[in-house]
Amino acid sequence: MIIDMYAAGIAAVFGLLGIGLYGLMTLRNLIKVILSLQIIGKAAVLAVVVAGSISGEIAIAQSMAASVIVADTLVAVIGLALAVQMQRCHGSLDLRTLSMKFHTPPEAENGG
Amino acid sequence: MNPVAWLIALPLASSPLIYLAGRLPLEPRRAARWQISWALSLAVLAGMWAVFAAAARDLAALSAAPVPALTVEVGALNLRIDGLSLFTAALVLGVSTLTLIFSGVGVSGRAGAEKYFAMILATGGAMIGMACAADLFNLWLWFEAMMIASLMLVAFAYDRPAALDAAIKYLVQNVVGSLLALMGIALVLGSAGSLRLDAVLNEAGSPALLTAGALFILGFGVKCALVPLHTWLPDVYTHAPIGTAALFSGAITVSGLIAMLRALAPLGGAAEVWGSLLLGFGALNIVAGNLLALRQKELRRLLAYSSISHIGFMLLALGVALYTREPAAAQAGLFHLLNHSVMKALAFLTIGGGLYSLGMDADRPMPFRQLRGLGRSSPLAALALTLAILSLAGLPPLAGFISKWQVFQAGMASGSPAAGALTLFAALNTLLSLAYYLPVVMLLFADAPAEAGAPRRPLPWRMQIPLILLLGFVLLFGILPDLARLLTDPASAALQGGFGGLDRLISLNGDSLWRLFF
């Protein structure tokens, strides 16, 4: 029975990781991309918790999980702040509007 | 609390204070406010240098141990300071100090300069903490903290679309990388039950731990720009403020490499696997960086791609070190890392200085045609840029030549045909790199364009001091390469020792680190 619990946990880790990576590859809206990052982050937290319960290091795993949640939240906050700024700068949240290379005319960049 | 812990506590604790000091409503003029933060940040860095000297002395006193390391406990936090930690600390402190002096001119005119200074310290503190972490999870936490703090340095000019785009790319790619590394840590925890970095895991060849190591290479590889994962790097180097570019090329990017080596150390039983992976990625980085650099029309982006190829050299050398346990290779790789930091910091700061002297914003990209006639308008900037680029190309007697030569020698001496062949391939790629380095130098001394009526500014002393110091190091390490061994010998000993290569440790020279200061 306990083995089944581990298997379910590991399956959930892979499921969340798959959803997150799929979203990261297919979505083009910055907020949705940040959501995908959060889902991958949750997969990592779950992986830590499952690993801790498999190896019996539950205390370490719990403190790790709490720290990862804090770090993940920081990333989300900063990512959403960048999204606000992106909406202001580009008028859109579409990642395809990101400049892919050095295309801005140097004259405009350096003010003449 | 052991005084050595101040090396990390001092920058992290003072960073918010420096931000607040810059916002004190004492003085109505903004110019005076950023000067307060700037001076305070320099004072903090001076204090960190003093702690660094003390740590080096304490570590030298332990030189009888096979792998000397200071263990410091701060509450629940365990720190382990060895040669590689001090190497990283020296790198961070050196690049941060010079960039901060330089940035006193670069970002001073802009609102929020105090944020920039505070974040330089926070990034440096987190990076030193990362190099001193005693277990895998602490390593990850410091790494993540450093990523968030360095993101602020990239996004500092968030009102410019190109810089904002660079910050978004940096955030998304690096977060995925660090989460993959965290999955690897979970695998180690689940299958070994121990996260200590000085542990030697017996079942290092098991599928779970092999997967964990591969995740470490991928995850931390995003930060040090392994080739398929490098796409954030050129944008950050091109559009971030010039001081950020210098910090990234000098310290932050290679921190991924240091984190990767640290995380792989407990899995040292499979060192040959990691070594062969690093060798492969190294060769890929060298050739891809060189080929992509050939097409560039803008200097900062060219230097970004050249960074990718130089990181390939470091990966190659460290791969040889892990694959064949050749002690000279680790030393050569770390020496090249050190030299690359000095050369790239010099190159980027000189670009800032050159643009400033041409009367432009120092934080903008530098298209090639603005290089024309820099030799006439600012001889110091032109000389510094020339020597930095010739050194990057690997021409004697400059620093870049010596370390590339040492990497080559170590690869050839390793006795492994695969490592030897890849080293030869890397050496031939150096010739390819001349094709993009030399035109830049020629442009520098070309005739100035006819319409050169732009106002020319002399470089202020705050810009000259870092340039002259870095220029001195490029020449010094080229002429007296053994001087760098004071730092690289203990670091490579710690590295080899971490991977269980104690039997082939190079002999440590007594109080070598201590002599660096006295």
XYZ file of C-alpha atoms in Angstrom:
630
model
C 0.000 0.000 0.000
C 2.782 2.419 0.921
C 4.542 1.580 -2.345
C 1.415 2.654 -4.207
C 1.523 5.991 -2.435
C 5.079 6.574 -3.621
C 4.119 5.520 -7.137
C 1.195 7.940 -7.108
C 3.483 10.725 -5.896
C 6.054 10.051 -8.582
C 3.339 9.886 -11.229
C 1.998 13.235 -10.029
C 5.509 14.748 -10.256
C 5.853 13.594 -13.853
C 2.323 14.734 -14.667
C 2.883 18.243 -13.310
C 6.295 18.442 -14.981
C 4.746 17.385 -18.282
C 1.938 19.935 -18.031
C 4.386 22.690 -17.133
C 6.868 21.912 -19.895
C 4.079 21.535 -22.445
C 2.677 24.908 -21.432
C 6.125 26.468 -21.578
C 6.614 25.225 -25.113
C 3.196 26.026 -26.529
C 1.972 29.142 -24.725
C 3.003 32.606 -25.887
C 1.471 34.823 -23.216
C 3.938 35.865 -20.507
C 1.430 35.370 -17.673
C 0.608 31.869 -18.899
C 4.319 31.134 -19.170
C 4.767 32.237 -15.562
C 1.868 29.938 -14.628
C 3.692 27.085 -16.377
C 6.810 27.914 -14.402
C 4.753 27.764 -11.220
C 3.411 24.339 -12.192
C 6.966 23.074 -12.772
C 7.855 24.576 -9.406
C 5.032 22.657 -7.759
C 6.276 19.480 -9.442
C 9.699 20.147 -7.903
C 8.191 20.735 -4.439
C 6.231 17.498 -4.714
C 9.369 15.693 -5.884
C 11.223 16.919 -2.797
C 8.424 15.798 -0.468
C 8.119 12.358 -2.110
C 11.912 11.939 -2.054
C 11.965 12.834 1.626
C 9.295 10.302 2.491
C 10.997 7.572 0.443
C 14.355 8.062 2.117
C 12.871 8.794 5.561
C 14.358 12.318 5.737
C 10.952 13.918 6.213
C 12.140 16.865 8.329
C 14.746 17.904 5.748
C 12.232 17.501 2.934
C 9.623 19.635 4.679
C 12.006 22.497 5.368
C 13.231 22.269 1.795
C 9.690 22.355 0.445
C 8.860 25.459 2.486
C 11.975 27.240 1.213
C 11.245 26.291 -2.386
C 7.720 27.674 -2.096
C 9.149 30.997 -0.896
C 11.703 31.127 -3.720
C 9.039 30.192 -6.244
C 6.740 32.938 -5.049
C 9.546 35.483 -5.388
C 10.064 34.373 -8.971
C 6.338 34.717 -9.686
C 6.244 38.198 -8.159
C 9.186 39.390 -10.215
C 7.908 37.712 -13.349
C 4.520 39.409 -13.000
C 6.236 42.746 -12.357
C 8.092 42.253 -15.624
C 4.770 41.398 -17.262
C 3.311 44.718 -16.106
C 6.314 46.506 -17.552
C 6.075 44.489 -20.758
C 2.444 45.522 -21.209
C 3.520 49.143 -20.767
C 6.485 48.854 -23.147
C 5.096 46.695 -25.938
C 1.366 47.026 -25.375
C 1.109 43.243 -25.380
C 2.091 40.218 -23.346
C 2.876 38.107 -26.404
C 6.373 36.689 -26.116
C 6.644 36.757 -29.909
C 6.985 40.517 -29.695
C 10.268 40.118 -27.807
C 13.173 41.285 -29.898
C 15.009 38.169 -30.961
C 18.206 39.859 -32.020
C 20.025 43.153 -32.297
C 17.539 44.781 -34.642
C 16.961 48.235 -33.206
C 18.681 50.796 -35.420
C 21.866 51.923 -33.656
C 21.110 55.547 -34.549
C 17.937 55.487 -32.471
C 19.670 53.530 -29.695
C 22.394 56.047 -29.157
C 20.440 59.184 -29.791
C 22.361 60.200 -32.919
C 29.470 33.375 14.780
C 32.781 32.749 13.109
C 34.095 36.030 11.667
C 34.533 34.357 8.298
C 30.747 34.214 7.939
C 30.791 38.005 7.568
C 32.028 37.426 4.020
C 28.401 36.526 3.244
C 26.515 38.311 6.015
C 28.091 41.720 5.406
C 26.929 42.251 1.784
C 23.497 40.720 2.367
C 22.808 42.725 5.514
C 24.127 45.995 4.100
C 22.352 45.721 0.765
C 18.952 46.984 2.012
C 20.675 49.636 4.123
C 22.486 50.930 1.062
C 19.202 51.099 -0.798
C 17.626 53.041 2.071
C 20.628 55.330 2.406
C 20.205 56.273 -1.226
C 16.620 57.294 -0.551
C 17.237 59.398 2.541
C 15.450 62.724 2.150
C 18.509 64.578 3.453
C 19.664 66.210 0.298
C 17.394 67.592 -2.370
C 19.894 66.907 -5.152
C 19.769 63.357 -6.519
C 23.492 63.506 -7.370
C 24.482 63.641 -3.705
C 22.147 60.792 -2.770
C 23.609 58.203 -5.110
C 27.054 59.223 -3.953
C 26.147 58.194 -0.391
C 25.088 54.717 -1.574
C 28.106 54.430 -3.813
C 30.566 55.281 -1.060
C 28.805 52.962 1.409
C 28.917 50.098 -1.074
C 32.629 50.623 -1.603
C 33.146 50.617 2.169
C 31.253 47.319 2.449
C 33.387 45.806 -0.298
C 36.529 46.983 1.486
C 35.272 45.259 4.642
C 34.647 42.095 2.629
C 38.215 42.171 1.318
C 39.436 42.309 4.921
C 37.287 39.298 5.868
C 38.518 37.525 2.747
C 42.127 38.058 3.823
C 41.287 36.650 7.265
C 39.585 33.619 5.716
C 42.583 33.026 3.455
C 44.854 33.157 6.474
C 42.677 30.743 8.449
C 42.541 28.360 5.514
C 46.294 28.502 4.978
C 46.751 27.516 8.632
C 44.893 24.292 7.827
C 47.085 23.392 4.875
C 48.205 20.153 6.527
C 44.762 18.640 5.895
C 44.339 16.872 2.539
C 41.533 19.202 1.529
C 41.606 22.182 3.876
C 38.161 23.543 4.643
C 36.775 25.815 7.344
C 33.457 24.689 8.728
C 31.280 27.520 9.997
C 27.886 27.138 11.605
C 25.539 30.105 11.744
C 22.384 28.917 13.436
C 20.984 26.178 11.233
C 23.139 27.262 8.322
C 26.230 25.229 7.555
C 29.030 26.786 5.575
C 32.102 25.031 4.319
C 34.850 27.315 3.060
C 37.540 25.657 0.960
C 39.886 26.677 -1.837
C 37.134 26.817 -4.450
C 35.014 29.056 -2.191
C 37.875 31.481 -1.778
C 38.560 31.408 -5.518
C 34.932 32.332 -6.183
C 34.994 34.978 -3.477
C 38.109 36.559 -4.979
C 36.486 36.579 -8.409
C 33.243 38.119 -7.125
C 34.976 40.682 -4.949
C 37.390 41.739 -7.669
C 34.810 42.131 -10.413
C 32.228 43.751 -8.099
C 34.686 46.254 -6.708
C 35.927 47.396 -10.098
C 32.445 47.438 -11.631
C 31.129 49.434 -8.713
C 33.894 52.013 -9.037
C 33.154 52.225 -12.745
C 29.374 52.368 -12.318
C 29.764 55.478 -10.206
C 29.774 57.214 -13.575
C 27.681 54.858 -15.663
C 24.386 54.668 -13.800
C 24.754 57.779 -11.677
C 22.651 60.002 -13.879
C 19.724 57.611 -13.743
C 17.034 57.409 -11.101
C 17.390 54.452 -8.756
C 21.164 54.102 -8.899
C 21.062 53.072 -5.210
C 19.073 49.963 -6.210
C 21.826 49.041 -8.624
C 24.589 49.329 -6.010
C 22.527 47.391 -3.457
C 21.903 44.607 -5.954
C 25.583 44.330 -6.893
C 26.291 43.578 -3.224
C 23.336 41.191 -2.845
C 24.355 39.255 -5.951
C 27.941 39.031 -4.770
C 26.920 37.910 -1.279
C 24.597 35.232 -2.624
C 27.257 33.994 -5.001
C 29.894 33.708 -2.278
C 27.284 31.932 -0.163
C 26.696 29.509 -3.010
C 30.376 28.689 -3.188
C 30.462 28.109 0.592
C 27.319 25.944 0.823
C 27.838 22.663 2.654
C 24.898 20.738 1.223
C 23.054 20.501 -2.072
C 19.919 22.258 -0.948
C 21.763 25.255 0.468
C 23.670 25.391 -2.808
C 20.360 25.579 -4.663
C 18.916 28.237 -2.365
C 21.948 30.502 -2.743
C 21.903 29.880 -6.480
C 18.263 30.902 -6.692
C 18.882 33.981 -4.536
C 21.738 34.958 -6.818
C 19.552 34.486 -9.878
C 16.833 36.749 -8.482
C 19.325 39.421 -7.416
C 21.141 39.329 -10.746
C 17.808 39.570 -12.566
C 17.401 42.962 -10.898
C 20.741 43.991 -12.363
C 19.559 42.991 -15.850
C 16.133 44.587 -15.460
C 17.587 47.796 -14.029
C 16.919 49.628 -17.301
C 13.397 48.202 -17.551
C 12.112 51.263 -19.354
C 14.109 50.254 -22.447
C 12.287 47.519 -24.404
C 15.431 45.625 -25.377
C 16.667 45.438 -21.774
C 13.229 44.347 -20.572
C 13.125 41.597 -23.193
C 16.554 40.399 -22.094
C 15.347 40.283 -18.484
C 12.242 38.246 -19.401
C 14.302 35.730 -21.378
C 16.819 35.481 -18.542
C 14.076 34.909 -15.969
C 12.125 32.249 -17.867
C 15.122 30.188 -19.020
C 16.998 30.331 -15.736
C 13.974 29.489 -13.611
C 13.385 26.348 -15.660
C 17.072 25.503 -15.266
C 17.106 25.926 -11.510
C 13.893 23.909 -11.121
C 15.421 21.053 -13.130
C 18.444 21.189 -10.827
C 16.052 21.022 -7.863
C 14.496 17.868 -9.335
C 17.995 16.418 -9.435
C 18.450 17.292 -5.768
C 15.154 15.543 -4.969
C 16.471 12.451 -6.781
C 19.663 12.506 -4.699
C 17.632 12.927 -1.509
C 15.285 10.117 -2.448
C 17.880 7.586 -3.444
C 20.788 8.422 -1.143
C 19.148 10.139 1.802
C 22.047 12.578 2.174
C 22.590 15.966 0.604
C 26.032 16.690 2.028
C 28.459 17.945 -0.586
C 31.439 16.245 1.043
C 29.695 12.880 1.098
C 30.757 10.220 -1.361
C 27.700 8.380 -2.600
C 28.544 4.753 -3.214
C 25.823 3.995 -5.725
C 26.835 6.902 -7.997
C 26.322 4.731 -11.069
C 22.658 3.960 -10.287
C 20.074 5.202 -12.804
C 18.534 7.654 -10.328
C 21.847 9.308 -9.506
C 22.948 9.357 -13.147
C 19.684 11.143 -13.957
C 20.319 13.523 -11.061
C 23.772 14.375 -12.428
C 22.368 14.936 -15.901
C 19.744 17.272 -14.395
C 22.513 19.183 -12.574
C 24.416 19.626 -15.825
C 21.284 20.786 -17.667
C 19.928 22.923 -14.850
C 23.091 24.719 -13.845
C 24.128 24.619 -17.502
C 21.461 27.182 -18.353
C 23.300 29.673 -16.168
C 26.721 28.937 -17.640
C 25.330 28.886 -21.202
C 25.825 25.317 -22.387
C 25.162 25.629 -26.057
C 21.589 24.673 -26.686
C 20.659 26.571 -23.514
C 22.620 29.751 -24.208
C 20.045 31.951 -25.915
C 19.474 34.306 -22.986
C 23.131 35.248 -22.792
C 23.675 37.417 -25.910
C 20.626 39.540 -25.098
C 21.676 40.132 -21.521
C 25.239 40.975 -22.521
C 24.056 43.342 -25.254
C 21.246 45.286 -23.613
C 21.796 45.251 -19.845
C 23.695 48.180 -18.302
C 27.395 47.894 -19.075
C 28.302 47.185 -15.439
C 25.838 44.290 -15.429
C 27.444 42.887 -18.568
C 30.846 43.109 -16.885
C 29.515 41.399 -13.743
C 27.837 38.655 -15.748
C 30.843 37.906 -17.906
C 33.202 38.229 -14.963
C 31.367 36.289 -12.290
C 27.670 35.497 -12.569
C 27.723 33.309 -15.686
C 30.582 31.133 -14.480
C 28.821 30.693 -11.131
C 26.681 28.141 -12.982
C 29.851 26.221 -13.739
C 30.972 26.356 -10.111
C 27.530 25.261 -8.880
C 27.575 22.405 -11.387
C 30.973 21.176 -10.245
C 29.943 21.456 -6.599
C 26.704 19.551 -7.167
C 28.422 16.799 -9.148
C 31.089 16.246 -6.475
C 29.016 13.842 -4.309
C 28.346 11.857 -7.493
C 32.110 11.643 -8.055
C 31.969 7.881 -8.398
C 30.714 8.443 -11.934
C 33.237 11.219 -12.645
C 34.096 9.729 -16.030
C 30.499 10.123 -17.186
C 30.380 13.757 -16.092
C 33.819 14.359 -17.567
C 32.818 13.009 -20.965
C 29.601 15.065 -20.937
C 31.545 18.218 -20.090
C 34.068 17.436 -22.831
C 31.273 17.097 -25.380
C 29.489 20.261 -24.289
C 32.813 22.085 -24.178
C 33.632 21.277 -27.784
C 30.093 22.200 -28.831
C 30.309 25.511 -26.972
C 33.644 26.387 -28.542
C 32.575 25.760 -32.117
C 29.054 27.220 -31.788
C 30.294 30.334 -29.992
C 32.950 30.934 -32.621
C 30.659 30.394 -35.598
C 27.923 32.621 -34.178
C 30.431 35.344 -33.327
C 31.604 35.529 -36.942
C 28.357 37.090 -38.107
C 28.030 39.842 -35.504
C 28.005 43.536 -36.299
C 27.928 44.766 -32.745
C 30.738 44.503 -30.255
C 28.863 43.531 -27.082
C 27.026 40.733 -28.872
C 30.299 39.555 -30.400
C 31.842 39.428 -26.930
C 28.805 37.494 -25.678
C 29.341 34.773 -28.270
C 33.056 34.793 -27.546
C 32.113 34.227 -23.880
C 30.224 31.121 -24.958
C 33.304 29.769 -26.695
C 35.540 30.621 -23.716
C 33.128 28.822 -21.373
C 33.614 25.915 -23.764
C 37.338 26.057 -23.030
C 36.671 25.918 -19.283
C 34.213 23.025 -19.712
C 36.755 21.210 -21.848
C 39.525 21.605 -19.291
C 37.298 20.608 -16.379
C 35.960 17.715 -18.448
C 39.528 16.503 -18.975
C 40.088 16.876 -15.231
C 37.073 14.704 -14.378
C 37.476 12.257 -17.241
C 41.161 11.477 -16.834
C 41.775 12.772 -13.270
C 44.571 14.907 -14.694
C 45.284 17.427 -11.889
C 46.861 20.007 -14.200
C 43.647 20.216 -16.208
C 41.537 21.426 -13.275
C 44.128 24.044 -12.480
C 44.277 25.136 -16.142
C 40.495 25.315 -16.400
C 40.192 27.469 -13.289
C 43.069 29.654 -14.497
C 41.264 30.165 -17.786
C 38.109 31.000 -15.842
C 40.010 33.634 -13.869
C 41.659 35.078 -16.970
C 38.411 35.134 -18.893
C 36.794 37.109 -16.086
C 39.588 39.657 -16.109
C 39.606 39.988 -19.909
C 35.839 40.211 -20.300
C 35.400 42.647 -17.429
C 38.097 44.780 -19.053
C 36.466 44.531 -22.493
C 32.975 45.434 -21.291
C 34.076 48.261 -19.007
C 36.170 49.629 -21.860
C 33.151 49.604 -24.159
C 31.341 51.668 -21.536
C 34.315 54.004 -21.285
C 34.616 54.266 -25.063
C 30.956 55.157 -25.504
C 31.232 57.668 -22.679
C 34.263 59.312 -24.261
C 32.362 59.580 -27.563
C 29.677 61.519 -25.719
C 27.098 58.727 -25.688
C 25.210 56.684 -23.112
C 27.674 54.133 -21.743
C 24.956 51.501 -21.283
C 23.964 51.181 -24.940
C 25.118 48.588 -27.487
C 28.208 49.466 -29.516
C 27.920 48.884 -33.273
C 31.242 48.366 -35.005
C 31.297 51.665 -36.848
C 31.399 53.570 -33.563
C 34.735 51.920 -32.931
C 36.246 53.837 -35.832
C 38.752 56.323 -34.608
C 38.403 55.437 -30.934
C 42.188 55.154 -31.001
C 42.354 58.871 -31.592
C 39.561 60.071 -29.348
C 40.441 57.984 -26.290
C 43.859 56.302 -26.391
C 43.398 54.569 -23.013
C 40.102 52.975 -24.031
C 41.540 51.911 -27.392
C 44.629 50.386 -25.778
C 42.571 48.560 -23.163
C 40.136 47.226 -25.759
C 42.974 46.136 -28.053
C 44.786 44.236 -25.318
C 41.542 42.690 -24.034
C 40.620 41.457 -27.498
C 44.099 40.208 -28.375
C 44.171 38.414 -25.034
C 40.753 36.868 -25.710
C 42.062 35.741 -29.079
C 44.920 34.071 -27.237
C 47.971 35.951 -28.484
C 51.139 35.839 -26.370
C 52.299 37.273 -24.024
C 48.828 38.109 -22.699
C 46.813 36.268 -20.049
C 44.474 34.551 -22.499
C 47.361 32.857 -24.269
C 48.897 31.334 -21.171
C 45.716 29.767 -19.874
C 44.692 28.433 -23.296
C 48.184 26.990 -23.592
C 47.878 25.346 -20.178
C 44.512 23.858 -21.125
C 46.096 22.533 -24.313
C 49.081 21.082 -22.477
C 46.890 19.435 -19.842
C 44.631 17.931 -22.489
C 47.613 16.550 -24.374
C 49.283 15.260 -21.215
C 46.127 13.468 -20.056
C 46.947 10.448 -22.220
C 43.355 9.962 -23.343
C 42.943 9.970 -27.155
C 39.432 11.459 -26.987
C 40.475 14.277 -24.655
C 43.592 14.921 -26.763
C 41.604 15.083 -29.995
C 39.030 17.487 -28.535
C 41.815 19.664 -27.135
C 43.453 19.833 -30.540
C 40.072 20.732 -32.023
C 39.746 23.550 -29.476
C 43.215 24.829 -30.316
C 42.356 24.941 -34.033
C 39.202 26.856 -33.161
C 41.394 29.558 -31.664
C 42.586 30.287 -35.199
C 38.952 30.588 -36.312
C 38.329 33.093 -33.539
C 41.015 35.403 -34.960
C 38.661 35.973 -37.905
C 36.297 37.992 -35.738
C 38.703 39.436 -33.172
C 41.208 41.019 -35.554
C 38.765 43.145 -37.612
C 37.675 44.819 -34.359
C 41.247 45.791 -33.564
C 41.797 47.093 -37.081
C 38.658 49.240 -36.847
C 39.876 50.773 -33.600
C 42.837 52.338 -35.337
C 41.098 53.164 -38.613
C 40.702 56.800 -39.569
C 37.913 58.625 -37.855
C 34.834 59.335 -39.982
C 34.651 62.760 -41.538
C 31.585 63.880 -39.585
C 33.276 63.246 -36.262
C 32.188 66.453 -34.675
C 30.625 64.774 -31.634
C 31.617 66.138 -28.243
C 34.485 64.130 -26.786
C 34.734 63.671 -23.048
C 37.902 62.669 -21.231
C 37.498 59.569 -19.069
C 36.948 60.483 -15.397
C 39.224 58.837 -12.817
C 36.440 56.531 -11.664
C 36.453 54.995 -15.121
C 40.229 55.037 -15.537
C 41.093 53.196 -12.295
C 39.238 49.938 -13.094
C 40.515 49.947 -16.665
C 44.135 50.421 -15.620
C 43.892 47.763 -12.877
C 42.298 45.188 -15.175
C 44.814 46.022 -17.907
C 47.563 45.399 -15.362
C 46.110 41.974 -14.530
C 45.866 40.977 -18.200
C 49.585 41.729 -18.581
C 50.545 40.348 -15.152
C 48.879 36.959 -15.588
C 50.390 36.755 -19.049
C 53.924 37.393 -17.867
C 53.790 35.818 -14.393
C 51.144 33.069 -14.690
C 52.380 31.419 -11.500
C 50.952 34.323 -9.528
C 47.437 33.052 -10.277
C 48.348 29.677 -8.811
C 48.007 31.224 -5.360
C 44.277 31.120 -6.026
C 43.886 28.317 -8.537
C 46.004 25.692 -6.755
C 43.885 25.523 -3.571
C 40.738 25.738 -5.714
C 41.701 22.867 -7.986
C 42.846 20.848 -4.955
C 39.412 21.385 -3.393
C 37.758 20.427 -6.662
C 39.764 17.245 -7.117
C 39.367 16.384 -3.464
C 35.606 16.860 -3.719
C 35.498 14.366 -6.564
C 37.375 11.795 -4.529
C 40.633 12.300 -6.396
C 42.609 12.556 -3.183
C 45.237 10.095 -4.362
C 46.343 12.410 -7.162
C 46.151 15.743 -5.392
C 48.729 18.259 -6.422
C 50.978 19.260 -3.563
C 49.754 22.399 -1.864
C 52.315 25.028 -1.196
C 51.974 25.749 2.526
C 50.666 29.216 3.113
C 50.295 30.106 -0.551
C 47.031 32.021 -0.187
C 48.272 33.996 2.734
C 51.285 35.167 0.780
C 48.967 36.740 -1.739
C 48.342 39.541 0.700
C 51.577 39.905 2.600
